[in-house]
PDB file of C-alpha atoms and ligand atoms in Angstrom:
ATOM      1  CA  MET B   1       9.156  15.590  -3.853  1.00  0.00           C
ATOM      2  CA  SER B   2      10.244  12.285  -2.529  1.00  0.00           C
ATOM      3  CA  LYS B   3       8.150   9.126  -3.405  1.00  0.00           C
ATOM      4  CA  ILE B   4       6.909   6.278  -1.436  1.00  0.00           C
ATOM      5  CA  ILE B   5       7.692   2.786  -2.583  1.00  0.00           C
ATOM      6  CA  ALA B   6       5.955   0.012  -0.724  1.00  0.00           C
ATOM      7  CA  ALA B   7       6.636  -3.737  -1.484  1.00  0.00           C
ATOM      8  CA  ASN B   8       3.754  -6.114  -0.904  1.00  0.00           C
ATOM      9  CA  PHE B   9       5.289  -9.518  -0.500  1.00  0.00           C
ATOM     10  CA  LYS B  10       1.856 -11.154  -0.334  1.00  0.00           C
ATOM     11  CA  MET B  11       2.032 -14.791   0.844  1.00  0.00           C
ATOM     12  CA  ASN B  12       5.764 -15.275  -0.291  1.00  0.00           C
ATOM     13  CA  GLN B  13       9.210 -16.001   1.577  1.00  0.00           C
ATOM     14  CA  THR B  14       9.829 -17.855   4.676  1.00  0.00           C
ATOM     15  CA  PRO B  15      11.847 -15.836   7.433  1.00  0.00           C
ATOM     16  CA  SER B  16      15.191 -17.334   6.329  1.00  0.00           C
ATOM     17  CA  GLU B  17      14.348 -16.262   2.667  1.00  0.00           C
ATOM     18  CA  THR B  18      13.419 -12.885   3.891  1.00  0.00           C
ATOM     19  CA  ILE B  19      16.654 -12.481   5.823  1.00  0.00           C
ATOM     20  CA  LYS B  20      18.598 -13.495   2.612  1.00  0.00           C
ATOM     21  CA  TYR B  21      16.656 -11.078   0.650  1.00  0.00           C
ATOM     22  CA  ALA B  22      17.235  -8.176   3.201  1.00  0.00           C
ATOM     23  CA  SER B  23      20.981  -9.005   3.298  1.00  0.00           C
ATOM     24  CA  GLU B  24      21.187  -8.751  -0.516  1.00  0.00           C
ATOM     25  CA  PHE B  25      19.136  -5.667  -0.709  1.00  0.00           C
ATOM     26  CA  LEU B  26      21.244  -3.805   2.068  1.00  0.00           C
ATOM     27  CA  ASN B  27      24.494  -4.836   0.117  1.00  0.00           C
ATOM     28  CA  LYS B  28      23.189  -2.679  -2.639  1.00  0.00           C
ATOM     29  CA  LYS B  29      21.962   0.391  -0.590  1.00  0.00           C
ATOM     30  CA  GLN B  30      20.867   1.330   2.944  1.00  0.00           C
ATOM     31  CA  ASN B  31      19.656   4.848   2.802  1.00  0.00           C
ATOM     32  CA  PHE B  32      16.864   6.174   0.589  1.00  0.00           C
ATOM     33  CA  LYS B  33      15.604   9.609  -0.474  1.00  0.00           C
ATOM     34  CA  SER B  34      12.354   7.728  -0.906  1.00  0.00           C
ATOM     35  CA  LYS B  35      10.132   6.175   1.797  1.00  0.00           C
ATOM     36  CA  VAL B  36      10.798   2.460   1.206  1.00  0.00           C
ATOM     37  CA  ILE B  37       8.394   0.202   3.006  1.00  0.00           C
ATOM     38  CA  PHE B  38       8.478  -3.577   3.080  1.00  0.00           C
ATOM     39  CA  CYS B  39       5.387  -5.442   3.936  1.00  0.00           C
ATOM     40  CA  PRO B  40       6.513  -9.281   4.253  1.00  0.00           C
ATOM     41  CA  PRO B  41       4.300 -11.996   5.671  1.00  0.00           C
ATOM     42  CA  PHE B  42       3.511 -11.621   9.418  1.00  0.00           C
ATOM     43  CA  THR B  43       6.204 -14.451  10.031  1.00  0.00           C
ATOM     44  CA  SER B  44       8.962 -12.430   8.488  1.00  0.00           C
ATOM     45  CA  ILE B  45       8.150  -8.992  10.015  1.00  0.00           C
ATOM     46  CA  TYR B  46      10.343  -9.349  13.113  1.00  0.00           C
ATOM     47  CA  CYS B  47      13.429 -10.698  11.521  1.00  0.00           C
ATOM     48  CA  MET B  48      13.107  -8.210   8.704  1.00  0.00           C
ATOM     49  CA  ALA B  49      12.868  -5.159  11.108  1.00  0.00           C
ATOM     50  CA  GLU B  50      15.697  -6.327  13.080  1.00  0.00           C
ATOM     51  CA  LYS B  51      17.669  -6.707   9.685  1.00  0.00           C
ATOM     52  CA  LEU B  52      16.831  -3.402   8.457  1.00  0.00           C
ATOM     53  CA  LYS B  53      17.808  -1.541  11.684  1.00  0.00           C
ATOM     54  CA  GLY B  54      20.266   1.150  10.593  1.00  0.00           C
ATOM     55  CA  SER B  55      18.740   1.663   7.096  1.00  0.00           C
ATOM     56  CA  THR B  56      15.985   4.128   6.406  1.00  0.00           C
ATOM     57  CA  ALA B  57      13.715   1.439   5.022  1.00  0.00           C
ATOM     58  CA  LYS B  58      10.608   0.754   7.006  1.00  0.00           C
ATOM     59  CA  ILE B  59       8.364  -2.405   7.551  1.00  0.00           C
ATOM     60  CA  GLY B  60       4.575  -2.930   7.492  1.00  0.00           C
ATOM     61  CA  GLY B  61       2.090  -5.766   7.595  1.00  0.00           C
ATOM     62  CA  GLN B  62      -0.329  -6.835   4.958  1.00  0.00           C
ATOM     63  CA  ASN B  63      -3.378  -7.109   7.238  1.00  0.00           C
ATOM     64  CA  CYS B  64      -4.563  -6.964  10.832  1.00  0.00           C
ATOM     65  CA  HIS B  65      -7.440  -7.521  13.137  1.00  0.00           C
ATOM     66  CA  PHE B  66      -9.536  -4.767  14.639  1.00  0.00           C
ATOM     67  CA  LYS B  67      -8.932  -5.832  18.367  1.00  0.00           C
ATOM     68  CA  ASN B  68      -5.626  -5.571  20.235  1.00  0.00           C
ATOM     69  CA  SER B  69      -6.090  -9.000  21.728  1.00  0.00           C
ATOM     70  CA  GLY B  70      -8.750 -11.772  22.445  1.00  0.00           C
ATOM     71  CA  ALA B  71     -10.098 -15.015  21.444  1.00  0.00           C
ATOM     72  CA  PHE B  72      -9.659 -14.606  17.743  1.00  0.00           C
ATOM     73  CA  THR B  73      -7.905 -17.830  16.546  1.00  0.00           C
ATOM     74  CA  GLY B  74      -5.351 -17.289  13.840  1.00  0.00           C
ATOM     75  CA  GLU B  75      -5.571 -13.506  13.824  1.00  0.00           C
ATOM     76  CA  ILE B  76      -2.743 -10.844  14.252  1.00  0.00           C
ATOM     77  CA  SER B  77      -3.408  -7.740  16.038  1.00  0.00           C
ATOM     78  CA  PRO B  78      -2.184  -4.115  15.201  1.00  0.00           C
ATOM     79  CA  LYS B  79      -0.409  -4.059  18.693  1.00  0.00           C
ATOM     80  CA  MET B  80       1.421  -7.175  17.646  1.00  0.00           C
ATOM     81  CA  LEU B  81       2.553  -5.745  14.326  1.00  0.00           C
ATOM     82  CA  LYS B  82       3.666  -2.489  16.134  1.00  0.00           C
ATOM     83  CA  ASN B  83       5.655  -4.414  18.679  1.00  0.00           C
ATOM     84  CA  SER B  84       7.129  -6.575  15.950  1.00  0.00           C
ATOM     85  CA  GLY B  85       8.739  -3.522  14.385  1.00  0.00           C
ATOM     86  CA  ALA B  86       5.980  -2.583  11.799  1.00  0.00           C
ATOM     87  CA  ASP B  87       5.340   1.115  11.267  1.00  0.00           C
ATOM     88  CA  TYR B  88       2.712   0.620   8.382  1.00  0.00           C
ATOM     89  CA  VAL B  89      -0.112  -1.827   7.485  1.00  0.00           C
ATOM     90  CA  ILE B  90      -1.812  -2.449   4.115  1.00  0.00           C
ATOM     91  CA  LEU B  91      -5.623  -2.526   4.723  1.00  0.00           C
ATOM     92  CA  GLY B  92      -8.280  -3.107   2.214  1.00  0.00           C
ATOM     93  CA  HIS B  93      -6.190  -4.951  -0.399  1.00  0.00           C
ATOM     94  CA  SER B  94      -8.575  -6.342  -3.158  1.00  0.00           C
ATOM     95  CA  GLU B  95      -7.205  -9.958  -2.543  1.00  0.00           C
ATOM     96  CA  ARG B  96      -8.511  -9.611   1.115  1.00  0.00           C
ATOM     97  CA  LYS B  97     -11.870  -8.502  -0.187  1.00  0.00           C
ATOM     98  CA  THR B  98     -12.192 -11.230  -2.808  1.00  0.00           C
ATOM     99  CA  TYR B  99     -10.683 -14.290  -0.932  1.00  0.00           C
ATOM    100  CA  PHE B 100     -11.572 -13.396   2.540  1.00  0.00           C
ATOM    101  CA  ASP B 101     -14.825 -11.297   2.073  1.00  0.00           C
ATOM    102  CA  GLU B 102     -13.733  -8.258   3.670  1.00  0.00           C
ATOM    103  CA  SER B 103     -16.202  -5.391   3.603  1.00  0.00           C
ATOM    104  CA  ASN B 104     -15.448  -1.696   3.454  1.00  0.00           C
ATOM    105  CA  GLU B 105     -17.110  -1.336   6.981  1.00  0.00           C
ATOM    106  CA  LEU B 106     -14.720  -4.103   8.429  1.00  0.00           C
ATOM    107  CA  ILE B 107     -11.787  -2.398   6.681  1.00  0.00           C
ATOM    108  CA  GLY B 108     -12.858   0.832   8.446  1.00  0.00           C
ATOM    109  CA  GLU B 109     -12.682  -0.732  11.781  1.00  0.00           C
ATOM    110  CA  LYS B 110      -9.272  -2.267  11.175  1.00  0.00           C
ATOM    111  CA  ILE B 111      -8.133   1.346  10.036  1.00  0.00           C
ATOM    112  CA  LYS B 112      -9.425   2.816  13.245  1.00  0.00           C
ATOM    113  CA  ALA B 113      -7.611   0.134  15.457  1.00  0.00           C
ATOM    114  CA  ALA B 114      -4.366   0.426  13.373  1.00  0.00           C
ATOM    115  CA  LEU B 115      -4.270   4.067  13.736  1.00  0.00           C
ATOM    116  CA  ALA B 116      -4.839   3.772  17.516  1.00  0.00           C
ATOM    117  CA  ASN B 117      -1.787   1.706  17.655  1.00  0.00           C
ATOM    118  CA  ASN B 118       0.454   4.287  15.897  1.00  0.00           C
ATOM    119  CA  LEU B 119       0.452   2.442  12.643  1.00  0.00           C
ATOM    120  CA  HIS B 120       0.394   4.354   9.246  1.00  0.00           C
ATOM    121  CA  ILE B 121      -2.154   2.808   6.911  1.00  0.00           C
ATOM    122  CA  ILE B 122      -1.898   2.077   3.160  1.00  0.00           C
ATOM    123  CA  PHE B 123      -5.463   1.782   2.254  1.00  0.00           C
ATOM    124  CA  CYS B 124      -6.085   0.147  -1.162  1.00  0.00           C
ATOM    125  CA  VAL B 125      -8.952   1.068  -3.423  1.00  0.00           C
ATOM    126  CA  GLY B 126      -9.724   0.047  -6.864  1.00  0.00           C
ATOM    127  CA  GLU B 127     -12.319  -0.953  -9.533  1.00  0.00           C
ATOM    128  CA  ASN B 128     -12.559  -4.258 -11.240  1.00  0.00           C
ATOM    129  CA  GLU B 129     -12.516  -4.950 -15.075  1.00  0.00           C
ATOM    130  CA  ASN B 130     -16.237  -4.854 -15.463  1.00  0.00           C
ATOM    131  CA  GLU B 131     -16.720  -1.445 -13.597  1.00  0.00           C
ATOM    132  CA  ARG B 132     -13.876  -0.041 -15.786  1.00  0.00           C
ATOM    133  CA  MET B 133     -15.600  -1.308 -18.920  1.00  0.00           C
ATOM    134  CA  GLN B 134     -18.740   0.435 -17.667  1.00  0.00           C
ATOM    135  CA  ASN B 135     -16.725   3.511 -16.900  1.00  0.00           C
ATOM    136  CA  ILE B 136     -18.037   3.768 -13.440  1.00  0.00           C
ATOM    137  CA  GLN B 137     -14.567   3.595 -11.748  1.00  0.00           C
ATOM    138  CA  ASN B 138     -14.811   7.029 -10.316  1.00  0.00           C
ATOM    139  CA  SER B 139     -17.866   6.510  -8.402  1.00  0.00           C
ATOM    140  CA  VAL B 140     -16.816   2.943  -7.430  1.00  0.00           C
ATOM    141  CA  ILE B 141     -13.693   4.168  -5.743  1.00  0.00           C
ATOM    142  CA  ILE B 142     -15.518   7.276  -4.096  1.00  0.00           C
ATOM    143  CA  ASN B 143     -17.918   4.825  -2.660  1.00  0.00           C
ATOM    144  CA  GLN B 144     -15.175   2.574  -1.330  1.00  0.00           C
ATOM    145  CA  ILE B 145     -13.502   5.584   0.302  1.00  0.00           C
ATOM    146  CA  LYS B 146     -16.643   7.092   1.689  1.00  0.00           C
ATOM    147  CA  ASN B 147     -17.906   3.676   3.089  1.00  0.00           C
ATOM    148  CA  THR B 148     -14.497   2.663   4.537  1.00  0.00           C
ATOM    149  CA  LEU B 149     -13.491   6.082   5.960  1.00  0.00           C
ATOM    150  CA  LYS B 150     -16.899   7.147   7.493  1.00  0.00           C
ATOM    151  CA  ASN B 151     -15.752   7.018  11.190  1.00  0.00           C
ATOM    152  CA  ILE B 152     -12.265   8.349  10.415  1.00  0.00           C
ATOM    153  CA  GLU B 153     -11.556  11.875  11.729  1.00  0.00           C
ATOM    154  CA  LYS B 154     -10.031  14.638   9.409  1.00  0.00           C
ATOM    155  CA  ASN B 155      -6.838  14.663  11.760  1.00  0.00           C
ATOM    156  CA  GLU B 156      -6.321  10.964  11.269  1.00  0.00           C
ATOM    157  CA  LEU B 157      -6.009  11.296   7.585  1.00  0.00           C
ATOM    158  CA  LYS B 158      -2.442  12.402   8.046  1.00  0.00           C
ATOM    159  CA  ASN B 159      -1.554   8.963   8.674  1.00  0.00           C
ATOM    160  CA  ILE B 160      -3.324   7.407   5.892  1.00  0.00           C
ATOM    161  CA  ILE B 161      -1.960   6.863   2.391  1.00  0.00           C
ATOM    162  CA  ILE B 162      -4.324   5.692  -0.388  1.00  0.00           C
ATOM    163  CA  ALA B 163      -3.142   2.988  -2.905  1.00  0.00           C
ATOM    164  CA  TYR B 164      -5.182   3.212  -6.110  1.00  0.00           C
ATOM    165  CA  GLU B 165      -5.041  -0.487  -7.469  1.00  0.00           C
ATOM    166  CA  PRO B 166      -7.147  -1.297 -10.469  1.00  0.00           C
ATOM    167  CA  ILE B 167      -7.909  -5.062  -9.835  1.00  0.00           C
ATOM    168  CA  TRP B 168      -7.601  -5.930 -13.509  1.00  0.00           C
ATOM    169  CA  ALA B 169      -3.925  -4.620 -13.411  1.00  0.00           C
ATOM    170  CA  ILE B 170      -2.889  -6.525 -10.295  1.00  0.00           C
ATOM    171  CA  GLY B 171      -0.598  -9.442 -10.948  1.00  0.00           C
ATOM    172  CA  THR B 172      -1.574  -9.456 -14.720  1.00  0.00           C
ATOM    173  CA  GLY B 173       1.097  -7.521 -16.272  1.00  0.00           C
ATOM    174  CA  LYS B 174      -1.673  -5.305 -17.801  1.00  0.00           C
ATOM    175  CA  ALA B 175      -0.531  -1.934 -16.117  1.00  0.00           C
ATOM    176  CA  ILE B 176      -2.590   0.953 -16.612  1.00  0.00           C
ATOM    177  CA  SER B 177      -1.200   3.730 -18.739  1.00  0.00           C
ATOM    178  CA  PRO B 178       0.658   6.401 -16.686  1.00  0.00           C
ATOM    179  CA  GLU B 179      -1.967   9.041 -17.924  1.00  0.00           C
ATOM    180  CA  GLN B 180      -4.860   6.838 -16.790  1.00  0.00           C
ATOM    181  CA  ALA B 181      -3.150   6.376 -13.278  1.00  0.00           C
ATOM    182  CA  GLU B 182      -2.508  10.101 -13.143  1.00  0.00           C
ATOM    183  CA  GLU B 183      -6.145  10.751 -13.749  1.00  0.00           C
ATOM    184  CA  MET B 184      -7.258   8.418 -10.979  1.00  0.00           C
ATOM    185  CA  CYS B 185      -4.679   9.530  -8.422  1.00  0.00           C
ATOM    186  CA  LYS B 186      -5.901  13.185  -8.996  1.00  0.00           C
ATOM    187  CA  MET B 187      -9.404  12.327  -8.806  1.00  0.00           C
ATOM    188  CA  ILE B 188      -8.774  10.585  -5.493  1.00  0.00           C
ATOM    189  CA  LYS B 189      -6.760  13.624  -4.204  1.00  0.00           C
ATOM    190  CA  ASP B 190      -9.571  16.090  -5.327  1.00  0.00           C
ATOM    191  CA  PHE B 191     -12.342  14.133  -3.692  1.00  0.00           C
ATOM    192  CA  ILE B 192     -10.474  13.887  -0.334  1.00  0.00           C
ATOM    193  CA  ASN B 193      -9.507  17.620  -0.495  1.00  0.00           C
ATOM    194  CA  LYS B 194     -13.010  18.797  -1.270  1.00  0.00           C
ATOM    195  CA  ASN B 195     -14.852  16.296   1.270  1.00  0.00           C
ATOM    196  CA  TYR B 196     -12.245  15.981   4.054  1.00  0.00           C
ATOM    197  CA  ASN B 197     -10.761  19.384   3.660  1.00  0.00           C
ATOM    198  CA  HIS B 198      -7.345  17.702   3.461  1.00  0.00           C
ATOM    199  CA  GLY B 199      -5.169  18.494   0.692  1.00  0.00           C
ATOM    200  CA  GLN B 200      -1.971  16.562   1.433  1.00  0.00           C
ATOM    201  CA  ILE B 201      -3.138  12.955   0.952  1.00  0.00           C
ATOM    202  CA  LYS B 202      -0.651  10.720  -0.769  1.00  0.00           C
ATOM    203  CA  VAL B 203      -1.829   8.571  -3.307  1.00  0.00           C
ATOM    204  CA  LEU B 204       0.319   5.458  -4.822  1.00  0.00           C
ATOM    205  CA  TYR B 205      -0.298   3.496  -7.938  1.00  0.00           C
ATOM    206  CA  GLY B 206      -0.374  -0.238  -7.751  1.00  0.00           C
ATOM    207  CA  GLY B 207      -0.854  -3.060 -10.255  1.00  0.00           C
ATOM    208  CA  SER B 208       1.933  -4.570 -12.534  1.00  0.00           C
ATOM    209  CA  VAL B 209       4.535  -1.743 -11.637  1.00  0.00           C
ATOM    210  CA  LYS B 210       7.875  -2.932 -12.975  1.00  0.00           C
ATOM    211  CA  SER B 211      11.221  -1.264 -13.628  1.00  0.00           C
ATOM    212  CA  GLY B 212      10.105  -0.927 -17.273  1.00  0.00           C
ATOM    213  CA  ASN B 213       7.028   1.339 -16.460  1.00  0.00           C
ATOM    214  CA  ALA B 214       7.972   2.828 -13.102  1.00  0.00           C
ATOM    215  CA  LYS B 215       9.757   5.944 -14.528  1.00  0.00           C
ATOM    216  CA  ASP B 216       6.847   7.015 -16.656  1.00  0.00           C
ATOM    217  CA  LEU B 217       4.465   6.511 -13.587  1.00  0.00           C
ATOM    218  CA  PHE B 218       6.575   8.403 -11.379  1.00  0.00           C
ATOM    219  CA  LYS B 219       7.000  11.328 -13.658  1.00  0.00           C
ATOM    220  CA  MET B 220       3.182  12.119 -13.041  1.00  0.00           C
ATOM    221  CA  PRO B 221       2.580  14.857 -10.622  1.00  0.00           C
ATOM    222  CA  ASN B 222      -0.129  13.190  -8.785  1.00  0.00           C
ATOM    223  CA  ILE B 223       1.246   9.805  -8.497  1.00  0.00           C
ATOM    224  CA  ASP B 224       3.235   9.699  -5.156  1.00  0.00           C
ATOM    225  CA  GLY B 225       4.737   6.368  -5.586  1.00  0.00           C
ATOM    226  CA  ALA B 226       3.794   2.640  -5.953  1.00  0.00           C
ATOM    227  CA  LEU B 227       2.666  -0.233  -4.194  1.00  0.00           C
ATOM    228  CA  VAL B 228       4.620  -3.229  -5.838  1.00  0.00           C
ATOM    229  CA  GLY B 229       3.721  -6.868  -5.602  1.00  0.00           C
ATOM    230  CA  GLY B 230       5.453  -9.481  -7.798  1.00  0.00           C
ATOM    231  CA  ALA B 231       8.381  -7.200  -8.869  1.00  0.00           C
ATOM    232  CA  SER B 232       9.347  -6.553  -5.349  1.00  0.00           C
ATOM    233  CA  LEU B 233      10.396  -9.974  -4.744  1.00  0.00           C
ATOM    234  CA  ASP B 234      13.318  -9.555  -7.034  1.00  0.00           C
ATOM    235  CA  VAL B 235      15.979  -7.313  -5.243  1.00  0.00           C
ATOM    236  CA  GLU B 236      17.552  -6.360  -8.526  1.00  0.00           C
ATOM    237  CA  GLU B 237      14.166  -5.432 -10.088  1.00  0.00           C
ATOM    238  CA  PHE B 238      12.915  -3.780  -6.928  1.00  0.00           C
ATOM    239  CA  MET B 239      15.940  -1.691  -6.501  1.00  0.00           C
ATOM    240  CA  LYS B 240      15.643  -0.442 -10.101  1.00  0.00           C
ATOM    241  CA  ILE B 241      12.082   0.649  -9.282  1.00  0.00           C
ATOM    242  CA  ILE B 242      13.491   2.609  -6.278  1.00  0.00           C
ATOM    243  CA  ASN B 243      16.339   4.076  -8.328  1.00  0.00           C
ATOM    244  CA  ALA B 244      13.474   5.135 -11.031  1.00  0.00           C
ATOM    245  CA  ALA B 245      11.714   7.186  -8.243  1.00  0.00           C
ATOM    246  CA  GLU B 246      14.954   8.563  -6.800  1.00  0.00           C
ATOM    247  CA  ASN B 247      16.136   9.841 -10.165  1.00  0.00           C
ATOM    248  CA  ILE B 248      13.046  11.768 -11.125  1.00  0.00           C
TER     249      ILE B 248
HETATM  250  P1  PGA H   1       1.480  -6.649  -8.575  1.00  0.00           P
HETATM  251  O1  PGA H   1       0.705  -6.556  -7.347  1.00  0.00           O
HETATM  252  O2  PGA H   1       2.457  -5.484  -8.640  1.00  0.00           O
HETATM  253  O3  PGA H   1       1.907  -8.024  -8.530  1.00  0.00           O
HETATM  254  O4  PGA H   1       0.496  -6.321  -9.618  1.00  0.00           O
HETATM  255  C1  PGA H   1       0.418  -5.165  -6.679  1.00  0.00           C
HETATM  256  C2  PGA H   1      -0.464  -5.437  -5.303  1.00  0.00           C
HETATM  257  O5  PGA H   1      -1.273  -6.236  -5.347  1.00  0.00           O
HETATM  258  O6  PGA H   1      -0.402  -4.553  -4.412  1.00  0.00           O
END
């Protein structure tokens, strides 16, 4: 089963740095068994999409507005993302919730709008450290899914990938154990299957994924890939993670 490996560059790289990164990356490999998706900052999307033409790698945004156009100073619409060469968009990332106050309802509206523009969604869910300590992570995640996807039709789920990202593991170097990640990804799949009658949802793990832990995570049957932050900014390191997925 081929894996999905998505890179979340966050607020890193200027367009010229992205072009350099993409050249180095393509010098190593152009075609992948896995689905490789780069999510650079908005300003790098168009140039990276142009650069990656001819490769099987895809491009995504890290956020978008829920309208296609209008008086929303500083915002980027899903239509603009699509027209810039993106096929994916990350929505619901915990950094958007923490620093920009995004609610589950708002994320739900963004998902609807992005789907209407033929974008695939990487929808992030995850518990914080306190919730994990109280052992309420399952109900926290189920509530996030229910509240965010309440207006999503069953047939729209085929274009949604869920990324399970425990907040305490993001950017901290404290990755969850592969067994814990497997348990959570399976729980999410079982919930979607039971409540939305959709058995094909893909669930990625994200949070301190590196070349050193990638193989053990990818061996797990219910982990369909990874959303990689910090480690995706280094071409060598990211290629090792992709190779770990392709050699399973
Ligand atoms: P990290 O970030 O790999 O740097 O922990 C993952 C993410 O935030 O998507």
